[in-house]
């Protein structure tokens, strides 16, 4: 008999801590293998949204943002001629910057492994809400890295056009690549599982 307000998974007796670690690593293997083969498809929605935001928000600097495999390419409206940053029309070519989307999308299999290691059922609403938050952070991370690439590649040409500091852009890019991929899925999972008796049993084990 289930307790009102508590799902059947939450009342499931938790395994030993060592067994749980084994289950978690099994799910990590499964989801990271899946992610390795489909990472371009996982990155595509975020890249499309980022392109819309960047081309609309920075039309003087961003020509396009496209995806080839797991590599996203930010194409600027500027080029280089004799060591000088000039318009792409004068340079005859565009300056472009590559972004490996896998450094950001790896947060998705990490979260999926944590979710399925502690839930027998899919729990659609919980899973969708967690993935939605991660995609929001993914978009913010991509935009931050694109801004950093524009700042480094175009220098004063970019920074003088907007009242934004280079240190803030750099901090956001570093945070998005170093902290978010590992901390975000863990924090989201912990928040979603805060009332889970399953998790409390695991933490109570000595």
CSV table of C-alpha atoms in Angstrom, one decimal:
chain,number,residue,atom,x,y,z
A,1,UNK,CA,0.0,0.0,0.0
A,2,UNK,CA,1.4,3.4,-1.0
A,3,UNK,CA,1.6,6.4,1.2
A,4,UNK,CA,-0.5,9.4,0.1
A,5,UNK,CA,1.6,12.0,-1.7
A,6,UNK,CA,4.6,9.6,-2.0
A,7,UNK,CA,5.3,7.7,-5.2
A,8,UNK,CA,5.9,4.0,-5.2
A,9,UNK,CA,9.5,4.5,-6.2
A,10,UNK,CA,10.1,6.8,-3.2
A,11,UNK,CA,8.9,4.0,-0.8
A,12,UNK,CA,11.1,1.3,-2.5
A,13,UNK,CA,13.7,-0.1,-0.2
A,14,UNK,CA,17.1,1.3,-1.2
A,15,UNK,CA,20.0,-1.1,-1.9
A,16,UNK,CA,23.3,-1.0,-0.2
A,17,UNK,CA,25.4,2.0,-0.9
A,18,UNK,CA,27.9,-0.1,-2.8
A,19,UNK,CA,25.2,-1.7,-4.9
A,20,UNK,CA,23.8,1.8,-5.7
A,21,UNK,CA,27.2,3.0,-6.8
A,22,UNK,CA,27.3,0.0,-9.2
A,23,UNK,CA,23.8,0.8,-10.5
A,24,UNK,CA,24.8,4.4,-11.0
A,25,UNK,CA,28.0,3.5,-12.9
A,26,UNK,CA,26.0,1.1,-15.1
A,27,UNK,CA,23.6,3.9,-16.0
A,28,UNK,CA,26.5,6.3,-16.6
A,29,UNK,CA,28.0,3.9,-19.1
A,30,UNK,CA,24.7,3.4,-20.9
A,31,UNK,CA,23.8,7.1,-21.1
A,32,UNK,CA,27.2,8.3,-22.0
A,33,UNK,CA,27.5,5.7,-24.8
A,34,UNK,CA,24.1,6.9,-26.1
A,35,UNK,CA,25.2,10.5,-25.8
A,36,UNK,CA,28.4,9.9,-27.7
A,37,UNK,CA,26.5,8.7,-30.8
A,38,UNK,CA,23.6,11.2,-30.7
A,39,UNK,CA,25.3,14.3,-29.2
A,40,UNK,CA,24.8,16.3,-32.4
A,41,UNK,CA,21.0,15.7,-32.2
A,42,UNK,CA,21.0,16.6,-28.5
A,43,UNK,CA,22.9,19.9,-29.2
A,44,UNK,CA,20.8,20.9,-32.2
A,45,UNK,CA,17.8,22.5,-30.4
A,46,UNK,CA,20.1,24.6,-28.2
A,47,UNK,CA,22.2,25.7,-31.3
A,48,UNK,CA,19.1,26.7,-33.2
A,49,UNK,CA,17.8,28.8,-30.3
A,50,UNK,CA,21.3,30.3,-29.8
A,51,UNK,CA,21.5,31.3,-33.5
A,52,UNK,CA,18.1,33.1,-33.2
A,53,UNK,CA,19.2,34.9,-30.1
A,54,UNK,CA,22.7,35.8,-31.4
A,55,UNK,CA,21.6,36.9,-34.9
A,56,UNK,CA,18.8,39.0,-33.5
A,57,UNK,CA,20.6,40.4,-30.5
A,58,UNK,CA,24.0,40.9,-32.2
A,59,UNK,CA,23.3,41.5,-35.9
A,60,UNK,CA,26.4,43.7,-36.3
A,61,UNK,CA,28.7,40.9,-35.1
A,62,UNK,CA,27.1,37.5,-35.8
A,63,UNK,CA,26.4,36.3,-39.3
A,64,UNK,CA,25.3,32.8,-38.4
A,65,UNK,CA,25.7,30.0,-35.9
A,66,UNK,CA,25.5,26.5,-37.3
A,67,UNK,CA,26.1,22.9,-36.3
A,68,UNK,CA,28.2,20.3,-38.1
A,69,UNK,CA,28.4,17.1,-36.2
A,70,UNK,CA,29.2,18.0,-32.6
A,71,UNK,CA,31.0,21.2,-33.6
A,72,UNK,CA,29.1,24.5,-33.6
A,73,UNK,CA,30.5,27.3,-35.7
A,74,UNK,CA,30.0,30.9,-34.9
A,75,UNK,CA,30.5,33.0,-38.1
A,76,UNK,CA,31.1,36.6,-37.5
A,77,UNK,CA,30.3,39.6,-39.8
A,78,UNK,CA,34.0,40.5,-39.7
A,79,UNK,CA,37.1,39.2,-41.4
A,80,UNK,CA,40.9,39.8,-41.2
A,81,UNK,CA,42.9,41.7,-43.8
A,82,UNK,CA,46.6,42.4,-43.3
A,83,UNK,CA,46.3,41.7,-39.6
A,84,UNK,CA,43.4,44.1,-39.2
A,85,UNK,CA,39.9,43.3,-38.2
A,86,UNK,CA,37.6,44.7,-40.9
A,87,UNK,CA,34.2,43.9,-42.3
A,88,UNK,CA,33.8,40.5,-44.0
A,89,UNK,CA,32.9,42.3,-47.2
A,90,UNK,CA,36.3,44.1,-47.3
A,91,UNK,CA,38.2,41.0,-46.1
A,92,UNK,CA,36.5,38.7,-48.6
A,93,UNK,CA,35.9,36.1,-45.9
A,94,UNK,CA,34.4,35.7,-42.4
A,95,UNK,CA,36.2,35.1,-39.1
A,96,UNK,CA,34.7,31.9,-37.6
A,97,UNK,CA,35.0,30.3,-34.2
A,98,UNK,CA,34.4,26.6,-33.3
A,99,UNK,CA,32.6,25.4,-30.2
A,100,UNK,CA,32.7,21.7,-29.2
A,101,UNK,CA,29.1,21.3,-28.0
A,102,UNK,CA,30.0,18.0,-26.2
A,103,UNK,CA,31.7,20.0,-23.4
A,104,UNK,CA,28.2,21.3,-22.6
A,105,UNK,CA,25.8,18.5,-23.6
A,106,UNK,CA,27.6,16.0,-21.3
A,107,UNK,CA,25.5,17.4,-18.5
A,108,UNK,CA,22.4,15.5,-20.1
A,109,UNK,CA,23.7,11.9,-19.7
A,110,UNK,CA,25.0,12.7,-16.2
A,111,UNK,CA,21.6,13.8,-15.1
A,112,UNK,CA,19.9,10.9,-16.9
A,113,UNK,CA,22.1,8.4,-15.0
A,114,UNK,CA,21.3,10.0,-11.7
A,115,UNK,CA,17.6,10.1,-12.4
A,116,UNK,CA,17.3,6.4,-13.6
A,117,UNK,CA,19.6,5.1,-10.8
A,118,UNK,CA,17.1,6.3,-8.2
A,119,UNK,CA,13.8,5.9,-10.1
A,120,UNK,CA,12.3,2.6,-11.4
A,121,UNK,CA,9.8,4.4,-13.6
A,122,UNK,CA,10.5,7.2,-16.1
A,123,UNK,CA,8.7,9.8,-14.0
A,124,UNK,CA,8.0,11.9,-17.1
A,125,UNK,CA,7.3,15.3,-15.5
A,126,UNK,CA,10.3,15.1,-13.2
A,127,UNK,CA,12.6,14.1,-16.1
A,128,UNK,CA,11.2,16.7,-18.5
A,129,UNK,CA,11.5,19.5,-16.0
A,130,UNK,CA,15.1,18.5,-15.2
A,131,UNK,CA,16.1,18.3,-18.8
A,132,UNK,CA,14.4,21.6,-19.5
A,133,UNK,CA,16.4,23.4,-16.9
A,134,UNK,CA,19.6,21.8,-18.3
A,135,UNK,CA,18.8,23.0,-21.8
A,136,UNK,CA,18.2,26.5,-20.5
A,137,UNK,CA,21.7,26.4,-18.9
A,138,UNK,CA,23.0,24.8,-22.1
A,139,UNK,CA,21.8,27.8,-24.1
A,140,UNK,CA,23.2,30.3,-21.6
A,141,UNK,CA,26.5,28.4,-21.8
A,142,UNK,CA,26.7,28.4,-25.6
A,143,UNK,CA,25.9,32.2,-25.7
A,144,UNK,CA,28.6,32.9,-23.0
A,145,UNK,CA,31.2,30.9,-25.0
A,146,UNK,CA,30.2,32.7,-28.2
A,147,UNK,CA,30.6,36.1,-26.5
A,148,UNK,CA,34.0,35.1,-25.2
A,149,UNK,CA,35.1,34.0,-28.7
A,150,UNK,CA,33.9,37.3,-30.2
A,151,UNK,CA,35.7,39.2,-27.4
A,152,UNK,CA,39.0,37.3,-27.9
A,153,UNK,CA,38.7,37.2,-31.7
A,154,UNK,CA,37.5,40.8,-32.4
A,155,UNK,CA,38.9,42.5,-29.3
A,156,UNK,CA,38.0,46.2,-29.0
A,157,UNK,CA,35.9,46.1,-32.1
A,158,UNK,CA,33.4,43.9,-30.2
A,159,UNK,CA,33.8,45.3,-26.6
A,160,UNK,CA,33.5,48.9,-27.7
A,161,UNK,CA,30.1,48.2,-29.3
A,162,UNK,CA,28.5,47.1,-26.1
A,163,UNK,CA,28.7,48.2,-22.4
A,164,UNK,CA,29.8,44.8,-21.2
A,165,UNK,CA,33.1,43.9,-19.4
A,166,UNK,CA,35.4,41.3,-20.7
A,167,UNK,CA,35.9,39.9,-17.2
A,168,UNK,CA,32.1,39.2,-16.8
A,169,UNK,CA,32.0,37.4,-20.2
A,170,UNK,CA,35.1,35.3,-19.3
A,171,UNK,CA,33.6,34.4,-15.9
A,172,UNK,CA,30.4,33.3,-17.5
A,173,UNK,CA,32.2,31.2,-20.1
A,174,UNK,CA,34.4,29.5,-17.5
A,175,UNK,CA,31.5,28.8,-15.2
A,176,UNK,CA,29.5,27.3,-18.0
A,177,UNK,CA,32.2,25.0,-19.1
A,178,UNK,CA,33.8,24.0,-15.8
A,179,UNK,CA,31.1,24.1,-13.2
A,180,UNK,CA,27.7,23.7,-14.9
A,181,UNK,CA,28.3,20.3,-16.6
A,182,UNK,CA,29.0,18.6,-13.4
A,183,UNK,CA,27.2,20.6,-10.7
A,184,UNK,CA,24.0,21.4,-12.5
A,185,UNK,CA,22.7,17.8,-13.0
A,186,UNK,CA,23.8,16.9,-9.5
A,187,UNK,CA,22.0,19.9,-7.9
A,188,UNK,CA,18.8,19.4,-10.0
A,189,UNK,CA,18.7,15.7,-9.1
A,190,UNK,CA,19.3,16.4,-5.4
A,191,UNK,CA,16.5,19.0,-5.4
A,192,UNK,CA,14.0,16.7,-7.1
A,193,UNK,CA,14.9,13.9,-4.7
A,194,UNK,CA,14.9,16.0,-1.5
A,195,UNK,CA,11.7,14.3,-0.2
A,196,UNK,CA,12.6,10.8,-1.4
A,197,UNK,CA,12.8,8.1,1.3
A,198,UNK,CA,14.9,6.1,-1.2
A,199,UNK,CA,17.6,8.8,-1.1
A,200,UNK,CA,17.3,9.2,2.7
A,201,UNK,CA,17.9,5.5,3.2
A,202,UNK,CA,21.0,5.7,1.1
A,203,UNK,CA,22.4,8.7,3.0
A,204,UNK,CA,21.6,7.0,6.3
A,205,UNK,CA,23.8,4.0,5.6
A,206,UNK,CA,27.1,3.8,7.3
